[in-house]
Amino acid sequence: DVHELVSNAEIAVRHARDQGRNCYHFYSAGMHDEIRSRLLLETELRNAMLRNEFILHYQPKASCANGRITGTEALIRWQHPRRGIVPPDQFIPLLEETGLIVQVGRWVMEEACRQAAEWQAAGLEIPSISVNLSARQLQSDTLVADVAATLQNSGLTPACLDLEITESMLMHNADAAIRTLTALKQMGVTISLDDFGTGWSNLSYLAGLPVSGVKIAREMGFGEHGDEIRRPLISAAVALAQAFDLDIVAEGVETVEQLQAARELGVHKIQGYFFARPMPPGQMTEWLQTTHAVMPVDC
Ligand code: C2E
Ligand code: MG
Ligand code: MG
């Protein structure tokens, strides 16, 4: 009928728009399924928040110099009642699109700070906790106040909180983002540039950024064992970070060869399966209580 025809045409239009406009698309039943499953996912995500289905796993970082833990990153997972543990790349994009990420991200920060303060109070070695921010959170007017409130509620020292942002988050409204980051830095919180090396087109932005460290993306090659072609890229990224006196973390270090390569290049810290995989909090507590919590430095 007319209704169905118009509604299907709108679906086709939406597809054409998503593909950069100025093109056409024929409606197909598959598009409908896609929209239905998206709507279903959105509803499920709204419920997930209410039902406390989000959980955090923690992945420690280690110092290349002495092998000790320098901090741990909080990584969100969705404990889905039927699908089991769902990784973040399957739901973060929709959380961002719908704006739900602001609320979920606030919970991540609160829970991560609470957990870090608890570990510290128990005498376990967690010098800092890293939390990933999303673009929406960085744009939100309440971020600075949220961080201040979270630190106060958890009792965590500001210097123990590290916020990870990505280069792409600075593409829109960079001035406002830098103002927010500067306010956070003044509070004593540190800021790291995540996935460094995957998004740069304009290097001059680095000069004015209130960041204290970079995390060299796994895609840059530390995770690609024996990829000689990428080696100059990583050296350049490390040299750039060194020139700005930034703390350098290599992500996705899985093997002893990658660890050695990272060390040779002058990377300060590593995060990756070689040292530890992301773990649920209970497992992390046990791990912190054992000697595994030190990376061998003479390998
Ligand atoms: P990221 O912040 O760059 O996190 C590192 C990702 O690399 C994690 O994936 C981690 O499990 C994975 N990883 C770590 N070491 C290794 C390794 O040695 N080998 C391999 N192959 N992978 C390794 P995960 O947990 O699936 O997270 C993916 C991304 O989702 C994160 O990338 C981050 O951008 C985003 N994310 C996770 N939690 C949050 C959150 O609470 N808020 C926001 N906004 N984003 C989050
Ligand atoms: Mg990260
Ligand atoms: Mg990363």
PDB file of N, CA, C and O in Angstrom, residues 167 196 200-207 240 244:
ATOM      1  N   GLU A 167      42.907  10.643  18.043  1.00  0.00           N
ATOM      2  CA  GLU A 167      43.131  11.818  17.197  1.00  0.00           C
ATOM      3  C   GLU A 167      41.848  12.245  16.484  1.00  0.00           C
ATOM      4  O   GLU A 167      41.567  13.432  16.341  1.00  0.00           O
ATOM      5  N   PHE A 196      47.603   5.996  18.430  1.00  0.00           N
ATOM      6  CA  PHE A 196      48.487   6.976  17.803  1.00  0.00           C
ATOM      7  C   PHE A 196      49.077   6.373  16.529  1.00  0.00           C
ATOM      8  O   PHE A 196      49.575   5.251  16.533  1.00  0.00           O
ATOM      9  N   TRP A 200      46.576  10.285  11.676  1.00  0.00           N
ATOM     10  CA  TRP A 200      47.142  11.617  11.476  1.00  0.00           C
ATOM     11  C   TRP A 200      47.155  12.043  10.010  1.00  0.00           C
ATOM     12  O   TRP A 200      47.430  11.284   9.114  1.00  0.00           O
ATOM     13  N   SER A 201      46.853  13.296   9.856  1.00  0.00           N
ATOM     14  CA  SER A 201      46.984  13.888   8.542  1.00  0.00           C
ATOM     15  C   SER A 201      47.619  15.252   8.751  1.00  0.00           C
ATOM     16  O   SER A 201      48.301  15.762   7.900  1.00  0.00           O
ATOM     17  N   ASN A 202      47.429  15.797   9.934  1.00  0.00           N
ATOM     18  CA  ASN A 202      47.966  17.106  10.253  1.00  0.00           C
ATOM     19  C   ASN A 202      48.715  17.002  11.580  1.00  0.00           C
ATOM     20  O   ASN A 202      48.114  16.950  12.630  1.00  0.00           O
ATOM     21  N   LEU A 203      50.031  16.947  11.495  1.00  0.00           N
ATOM     22  CA  LEU A 203      50.820  16.707  12.697  1.00  0.00           C
ATOM     23  C   LEU A 203      50.917  17.923  13.612  1.00  0.00           C
ATOM     24  O   LEU A 203      51.235  17.789  14.774  1.00  0.00           O
ATOM     25  N   SER A 204      50.600  19.099  13.057  1.00  0.00           N
ATOM     26  CA  SER A 204      50.813  20.304  13.855  1.00  0.00           C
ATOM     27  C   SER A 204      49.911  20.317  15.091  1.00  0.00           C
ATOM     28  O   SER A 204      50.207  20.983  16.061  1.00  0.00           O
ATOM     29  N   TYR A 205      48.837  19.556  15.058  1.00  0.00           N
ATOM     30  CA  TYR A 205      47.920  19.567  16.202  1.00  0.00           C
ATOM     31  C   TYR A 205      48.617  19.088  17.476  1.00  0.00           C
ATOM     32  O   TYR A 205      48.270  19.467  18.578  1.00  0.00           O
ATOM     33  N   LEU A 206      49.635  18.233  17.320  1.00  0.00           N
ATOM     34  CA  LEU A 206      50.309  17.655  18.487  1.00  0.00           C
ATOM     35  C   LEU A 206      50.912  18.730  19.383  1.00  0.00           C
ATOM     36  O   LEU A 206      50.959  18.582  20.594  1.00  0.00           O
ATOM     37  N   ALA A 207      51.380  19.812  18.743  1.00  0.00           N
ATOM     38  CA  ALA A 207      52.081  20.854  19.477  1.00  0.00           C
ATOM     39  C   ALA A 207      51.212  21.487  20.565  1.00  0.00           C
ATOM     40  O   ALA A 207      51.702  21.780  21.642  1.00  0.00           O
ATOM     41  N   LEU A 240      58.659  11.140  16.990  1.00  0.00           N
ATOM     42  CA  LEU A 240      57.768  12.295  17.127  1.00  0.00           C
ATOM     43  C   LEU A 240      57.319  12.455  18.582  1.00  0.00           C
ATOM     44  O   LEU A 240      57.372  13.550  19.151  1.00  0.00           O
ATOM     45  N   PHE A 244      58.300  15.473  21.579  1.00  0.00           N
ATOM     46  CA  PHE A 244      57.365  16.220  22.423  1.00  0.00           C
ATOM     47  C   PHE A 244      57.444  15.770  23.878  1.00  0.00           C
ATOM     48  O   PHE A 244      56.595  16.124  24.682  1.00  0.00           O
TER      49      PHE A 244
END
